[in-house]
Short mmCIF file of C-alpha atoms and ligand atoms in Angstrom, two decimals:
data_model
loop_
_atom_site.label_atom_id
_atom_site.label_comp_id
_atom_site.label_asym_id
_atom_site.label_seq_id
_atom_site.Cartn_x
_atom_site.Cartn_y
_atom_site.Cartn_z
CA UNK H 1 0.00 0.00 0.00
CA UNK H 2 1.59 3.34 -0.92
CA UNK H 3 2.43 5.82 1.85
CA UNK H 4 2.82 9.17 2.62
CA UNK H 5 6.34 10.03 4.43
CA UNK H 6 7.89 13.21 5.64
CA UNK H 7 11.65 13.05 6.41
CA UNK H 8 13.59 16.06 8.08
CA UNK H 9 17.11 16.77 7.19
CA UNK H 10 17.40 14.59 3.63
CA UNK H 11 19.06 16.24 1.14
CA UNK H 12 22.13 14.15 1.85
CA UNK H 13 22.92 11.08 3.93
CA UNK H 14 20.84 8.61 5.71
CA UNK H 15 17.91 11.01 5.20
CA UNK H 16 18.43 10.84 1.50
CA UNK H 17 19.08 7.39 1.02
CA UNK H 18 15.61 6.71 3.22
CA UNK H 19 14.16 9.32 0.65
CA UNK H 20 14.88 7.06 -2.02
CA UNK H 21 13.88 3.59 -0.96
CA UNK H 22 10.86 4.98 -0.24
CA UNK H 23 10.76 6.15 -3.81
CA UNK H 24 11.37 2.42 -4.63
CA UNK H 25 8.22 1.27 -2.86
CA UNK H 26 5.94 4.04 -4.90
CA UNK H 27 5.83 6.14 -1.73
CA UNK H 28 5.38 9.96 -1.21
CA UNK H 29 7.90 11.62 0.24
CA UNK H 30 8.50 15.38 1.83
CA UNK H 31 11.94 15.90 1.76
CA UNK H 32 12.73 18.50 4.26
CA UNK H 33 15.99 20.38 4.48
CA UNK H 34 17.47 23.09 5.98
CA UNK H 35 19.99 25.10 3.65
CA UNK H 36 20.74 23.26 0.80
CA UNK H 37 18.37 23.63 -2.18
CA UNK H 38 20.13 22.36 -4.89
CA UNK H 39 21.29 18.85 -3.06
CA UNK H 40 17.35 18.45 -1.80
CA UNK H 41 15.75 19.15 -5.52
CA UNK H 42 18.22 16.46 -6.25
CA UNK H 43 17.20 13.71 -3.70
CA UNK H 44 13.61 14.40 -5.15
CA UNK H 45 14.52 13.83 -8.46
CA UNK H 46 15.99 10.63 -7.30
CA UNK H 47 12.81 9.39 -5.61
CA UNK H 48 10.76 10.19 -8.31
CA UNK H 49 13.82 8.26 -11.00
CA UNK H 50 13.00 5.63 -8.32
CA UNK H 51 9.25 5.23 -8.91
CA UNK H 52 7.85 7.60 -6.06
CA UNK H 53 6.51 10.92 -5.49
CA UNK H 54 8.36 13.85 -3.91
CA UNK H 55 7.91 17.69 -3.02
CA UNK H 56 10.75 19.68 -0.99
CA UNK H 57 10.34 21.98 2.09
CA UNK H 58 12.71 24.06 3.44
CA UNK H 59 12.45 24.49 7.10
CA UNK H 60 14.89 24.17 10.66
CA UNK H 61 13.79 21.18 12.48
CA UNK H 62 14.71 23.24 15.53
CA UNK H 63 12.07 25.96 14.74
CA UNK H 64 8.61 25.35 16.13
CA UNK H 65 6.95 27.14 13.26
CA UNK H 66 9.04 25.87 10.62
CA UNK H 67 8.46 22.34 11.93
CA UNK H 68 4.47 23.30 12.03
CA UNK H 69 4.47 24.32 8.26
CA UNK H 70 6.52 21.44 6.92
CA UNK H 71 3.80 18.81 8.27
CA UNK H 72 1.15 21.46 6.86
CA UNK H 73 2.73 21.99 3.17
CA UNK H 74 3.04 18.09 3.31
CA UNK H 75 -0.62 17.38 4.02
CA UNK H 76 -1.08 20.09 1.39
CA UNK H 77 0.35 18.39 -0.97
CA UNK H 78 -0.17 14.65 -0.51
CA UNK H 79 -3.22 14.42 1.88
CA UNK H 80 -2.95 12.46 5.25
CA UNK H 81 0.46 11.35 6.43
CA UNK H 82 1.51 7.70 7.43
CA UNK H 83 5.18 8.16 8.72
CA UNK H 84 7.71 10.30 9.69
CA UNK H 85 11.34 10.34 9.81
CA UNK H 86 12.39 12.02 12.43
CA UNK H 87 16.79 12.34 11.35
CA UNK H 88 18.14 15.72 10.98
CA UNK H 89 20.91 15.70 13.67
CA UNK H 90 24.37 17.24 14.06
CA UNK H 91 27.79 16.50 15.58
CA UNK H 92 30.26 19.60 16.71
CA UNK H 93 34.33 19.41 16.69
CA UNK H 94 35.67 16.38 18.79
CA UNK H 95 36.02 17.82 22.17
CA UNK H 96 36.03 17.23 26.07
CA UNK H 97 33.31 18.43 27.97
CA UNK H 98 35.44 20.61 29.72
CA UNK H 99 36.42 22.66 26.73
CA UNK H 100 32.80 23.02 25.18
CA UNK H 101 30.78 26.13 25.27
CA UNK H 102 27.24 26.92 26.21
CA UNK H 103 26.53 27.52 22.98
CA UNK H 104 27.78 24.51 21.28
CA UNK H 105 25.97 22.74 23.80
CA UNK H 106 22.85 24.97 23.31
CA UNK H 107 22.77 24.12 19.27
CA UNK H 108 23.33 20.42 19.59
CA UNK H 109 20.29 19.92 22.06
CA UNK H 110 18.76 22.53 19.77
CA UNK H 111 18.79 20.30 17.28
CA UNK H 112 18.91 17.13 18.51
CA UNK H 113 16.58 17.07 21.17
CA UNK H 114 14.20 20.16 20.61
CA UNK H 115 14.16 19.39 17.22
CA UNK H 116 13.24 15.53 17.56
CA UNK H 117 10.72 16.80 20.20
CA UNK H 118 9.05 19.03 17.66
CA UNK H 119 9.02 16.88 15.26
CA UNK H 120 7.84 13.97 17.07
CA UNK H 121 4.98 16.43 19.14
CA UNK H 122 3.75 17.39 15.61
CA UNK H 123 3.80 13.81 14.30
CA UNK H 124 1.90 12.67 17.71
CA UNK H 125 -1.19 15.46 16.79
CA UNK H 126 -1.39 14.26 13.38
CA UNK H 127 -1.07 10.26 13.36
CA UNK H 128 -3.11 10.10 16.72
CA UNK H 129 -6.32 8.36 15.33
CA UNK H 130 -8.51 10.57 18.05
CA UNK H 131 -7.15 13.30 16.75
CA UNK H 132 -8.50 12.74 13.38
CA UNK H 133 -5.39 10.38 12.15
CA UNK H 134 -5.36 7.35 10.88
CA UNK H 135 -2.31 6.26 12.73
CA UNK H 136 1.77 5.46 11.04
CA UNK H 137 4.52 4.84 12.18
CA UNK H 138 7.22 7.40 14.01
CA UNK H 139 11.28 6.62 13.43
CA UNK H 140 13.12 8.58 15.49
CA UNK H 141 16.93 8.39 13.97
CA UNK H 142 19.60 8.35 17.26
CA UNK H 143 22.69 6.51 17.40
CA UNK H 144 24.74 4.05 19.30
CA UNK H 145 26.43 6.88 20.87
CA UNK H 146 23.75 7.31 23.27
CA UNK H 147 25.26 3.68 24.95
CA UNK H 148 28.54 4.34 24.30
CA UNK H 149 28.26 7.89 25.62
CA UNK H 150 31.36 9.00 23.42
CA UNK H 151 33.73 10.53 26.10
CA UNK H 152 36.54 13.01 24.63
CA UNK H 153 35.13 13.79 21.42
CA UNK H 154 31.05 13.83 21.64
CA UNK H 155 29.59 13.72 24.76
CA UNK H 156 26.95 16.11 24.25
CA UNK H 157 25.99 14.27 21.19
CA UNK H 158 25.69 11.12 23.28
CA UNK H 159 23.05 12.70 25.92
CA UNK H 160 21.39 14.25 22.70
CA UNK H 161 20.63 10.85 21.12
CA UNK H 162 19.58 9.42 24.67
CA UNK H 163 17.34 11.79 25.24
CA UNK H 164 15.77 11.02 21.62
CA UNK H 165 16.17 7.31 22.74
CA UNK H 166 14.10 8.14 25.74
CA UNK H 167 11.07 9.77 23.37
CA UNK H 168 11.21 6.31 21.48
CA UNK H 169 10.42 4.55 24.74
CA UNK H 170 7.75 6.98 26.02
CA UNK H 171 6.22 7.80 23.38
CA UNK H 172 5.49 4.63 22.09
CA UNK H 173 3.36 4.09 25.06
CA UNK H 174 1.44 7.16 24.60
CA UNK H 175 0.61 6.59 20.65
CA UNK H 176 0.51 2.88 20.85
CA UNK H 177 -3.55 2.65 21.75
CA UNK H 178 -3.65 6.03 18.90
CA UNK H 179 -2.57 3.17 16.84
CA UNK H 180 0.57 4.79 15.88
CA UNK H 181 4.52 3.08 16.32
CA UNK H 182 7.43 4.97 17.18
CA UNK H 183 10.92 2.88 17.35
CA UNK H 184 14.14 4.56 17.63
CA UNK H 185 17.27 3.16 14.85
CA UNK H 186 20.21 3.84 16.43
CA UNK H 187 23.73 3.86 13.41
CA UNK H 188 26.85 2.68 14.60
CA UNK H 189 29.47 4.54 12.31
CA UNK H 190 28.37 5.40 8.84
CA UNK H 191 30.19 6.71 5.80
CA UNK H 192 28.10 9.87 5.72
CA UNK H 193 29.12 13.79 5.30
CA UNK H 194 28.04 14.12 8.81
CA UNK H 195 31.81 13.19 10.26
CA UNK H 196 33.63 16.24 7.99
CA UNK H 197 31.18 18.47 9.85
CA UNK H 198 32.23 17.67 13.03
CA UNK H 199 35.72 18.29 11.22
CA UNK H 200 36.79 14.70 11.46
CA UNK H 201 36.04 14.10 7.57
CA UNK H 202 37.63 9.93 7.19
CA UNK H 203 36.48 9.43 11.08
CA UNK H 204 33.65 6.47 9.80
CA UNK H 205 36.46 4.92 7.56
CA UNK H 206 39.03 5.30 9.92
CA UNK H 207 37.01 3.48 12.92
CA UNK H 208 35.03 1.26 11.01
CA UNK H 209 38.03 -1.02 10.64
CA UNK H 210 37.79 -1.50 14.65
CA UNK H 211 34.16 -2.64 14.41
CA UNK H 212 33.13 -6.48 14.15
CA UNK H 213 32.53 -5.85 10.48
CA UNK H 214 35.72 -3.94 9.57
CA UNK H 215 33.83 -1.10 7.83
CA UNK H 216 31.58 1.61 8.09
CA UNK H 217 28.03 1.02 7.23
CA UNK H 218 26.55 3.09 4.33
CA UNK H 219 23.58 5.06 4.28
CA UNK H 220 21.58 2.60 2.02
CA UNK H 221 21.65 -0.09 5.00
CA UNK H 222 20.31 2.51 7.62
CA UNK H 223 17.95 3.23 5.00
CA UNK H 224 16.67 -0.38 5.16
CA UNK H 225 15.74 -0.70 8.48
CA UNK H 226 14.20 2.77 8.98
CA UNK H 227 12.16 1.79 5.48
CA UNK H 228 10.87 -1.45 7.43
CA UNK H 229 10.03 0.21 10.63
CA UNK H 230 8.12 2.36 8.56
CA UNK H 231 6.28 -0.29 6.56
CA UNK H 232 3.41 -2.84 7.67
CA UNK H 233 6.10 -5.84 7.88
CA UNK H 234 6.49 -4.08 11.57
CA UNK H 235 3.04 -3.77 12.34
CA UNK H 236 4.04 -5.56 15.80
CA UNK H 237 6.96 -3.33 16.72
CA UNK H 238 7.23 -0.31 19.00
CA UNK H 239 9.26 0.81 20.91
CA UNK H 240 12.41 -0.81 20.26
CA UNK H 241 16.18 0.66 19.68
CA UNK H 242 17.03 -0.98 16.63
CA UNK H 243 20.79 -1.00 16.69
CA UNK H 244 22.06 -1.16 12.80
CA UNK H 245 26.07 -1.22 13.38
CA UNK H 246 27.53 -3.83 11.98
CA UNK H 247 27.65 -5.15 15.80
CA UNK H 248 29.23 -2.27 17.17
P1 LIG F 1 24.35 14.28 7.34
O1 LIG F 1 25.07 15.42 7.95
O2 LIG F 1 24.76 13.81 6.00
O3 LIG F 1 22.77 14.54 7.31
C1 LIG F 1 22.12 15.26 8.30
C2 LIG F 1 21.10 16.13 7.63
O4 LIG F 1 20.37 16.87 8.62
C3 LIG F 1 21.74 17.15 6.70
O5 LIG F 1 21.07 17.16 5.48
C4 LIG F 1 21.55 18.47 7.44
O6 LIG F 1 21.45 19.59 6.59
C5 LIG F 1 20.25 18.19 8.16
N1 LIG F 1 20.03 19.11 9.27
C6 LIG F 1 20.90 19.48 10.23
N2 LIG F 1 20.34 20.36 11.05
C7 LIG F 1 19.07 20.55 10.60
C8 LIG F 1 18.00 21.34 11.02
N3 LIG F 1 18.09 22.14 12.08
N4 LIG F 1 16.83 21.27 10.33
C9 LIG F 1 16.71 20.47 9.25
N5 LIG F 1 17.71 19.71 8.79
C10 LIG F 1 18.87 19.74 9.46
O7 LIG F 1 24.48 13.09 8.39
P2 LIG F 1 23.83 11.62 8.48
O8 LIG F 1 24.94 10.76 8.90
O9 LIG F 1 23.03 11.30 7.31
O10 LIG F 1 22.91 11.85 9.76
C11 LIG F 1 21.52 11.57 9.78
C12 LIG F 1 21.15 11.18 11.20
O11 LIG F 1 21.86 9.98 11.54
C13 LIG F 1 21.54 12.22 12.24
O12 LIG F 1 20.51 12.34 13.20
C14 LIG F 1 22.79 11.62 12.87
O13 LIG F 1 22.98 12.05 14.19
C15 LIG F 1 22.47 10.14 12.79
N6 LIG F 1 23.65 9.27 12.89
C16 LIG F 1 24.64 9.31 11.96
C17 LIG F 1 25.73 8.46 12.12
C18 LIG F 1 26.87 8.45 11.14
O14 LIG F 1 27.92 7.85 11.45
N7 LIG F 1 26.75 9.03 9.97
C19 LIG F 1 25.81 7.60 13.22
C20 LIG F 1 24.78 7.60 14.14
C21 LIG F 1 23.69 8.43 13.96
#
């Protein structure tokens, strides 16, 4: 049955490769993003290549109203949502804890936390079936940082991605009688962009080989399980912390 997915922050990465295998099913997607045009009319091009439909929306998944619109300009366009991805996220320069600023810290929860919160609060009101939905599936995208709790380089993405870990669990149990699923997948190190933002451009290459696999994972195989936890072949899971790191 074809869907109707909204997915923050993929113009690039795991966001974009989700984008795309959702394309492959016949699905709709929104393809949010929050700078770059070009790179987002792109992934949109690719979904449609792929067989689905696709609009982009500009918007910071950290801004209340610009979260607010992009569910509105999506049920504009398509009608009734069934999922959402919840994935923009950023990392910051590898650093102690005792070196970062209040404002690095401030943008990271920004982002990671507010952000997810936003988006997941907005998906909530609109899958909730007694609010007028007719329930879908939530995938919140965290990391395996949030167990690990990345000490010297990213600690304050660690507690970011628990806290969105956290949502998973509780909010699960809210939406589960609204007939809605929210799971968390949590990446071990993937060859993404992501890593030369936090400066550290190599870093998934360069640590993969220390991982059971001896390689990074690529976006494509995220892609797979958040494309599942969004499809009916879940219909019995919420709640869970998928792990999808190679067995990291
Ligand atoms: P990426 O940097 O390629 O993609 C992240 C996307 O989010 C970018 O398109 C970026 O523009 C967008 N974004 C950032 N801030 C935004 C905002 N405020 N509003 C809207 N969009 C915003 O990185 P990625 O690796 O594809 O990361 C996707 C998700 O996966 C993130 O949540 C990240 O924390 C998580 N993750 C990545 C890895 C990894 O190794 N790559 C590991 C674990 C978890």
């Amino acid at each position: 049955m074809s869907k109707i997915i909204l997915i923050t922050g993929a113009s690039r990465g795991i966001g974009r490769a989700a984008a795309i295998l959702c394309g492959e099913r016949g699905w709709s997607v929104a393809v949010n993003y929050v700078g770059n045009h070009e790179a987002a009319e792109q992934t949109a091009e690719d979904v449609r290549k792929a067989g689905g439909q696709a609009i982009t929306i500009q918007g910071d998944a950290a801004v209340e109203a610009d979260v607010i619109a992009m569910f509105d300009k999506t049920k504009q366009q398509f009608g009734q949502l069934d999922g959402v991805v919840v994935n923009a996220g950023i990392v910051a320069p590898s650093l102690q804890l005792a070196d970062m600023s209040a404002e690095r810290l401030k943008r990271m929860f920004d982002v990671n936390v507010l952000g997810a919160y936003l988006c997941a609060r907005e998906s909530a009101r609109r899958l909730s079936v007694e609010r007028g939905g007719k329930g879908g599936s939530i995938v919140l995208v965290s990391s395996v940082a949030s167990r690990i709790g990345s000490p010297f380089e990213y600690i304050d993405y660690a507690g970011s991605k628990a806290a969105v870990d956290t949502l998973a669990l509780g909010l699960s149990k809210e939406l589960g009688p609204q007939k809605v699923r929210v799971n968390a997948v949590r990446p071990g190190l993937v060859n993404t962009d992501i890593h030369a933002s936090g400066g550290q451009p190599g870093r998934a290459q360069r640590l993969g080989v220390n991982t059971p696999f001896g390689r990074p994972g690529e976006a494509s195989e995220i892609a797979e399980a958040i494309v599942w936890l969004l499809s009916d072949a879940s219909s019995y899971t919420s709640g869970a912390l998928l792990d999808v790191s190679g067995g990291r």
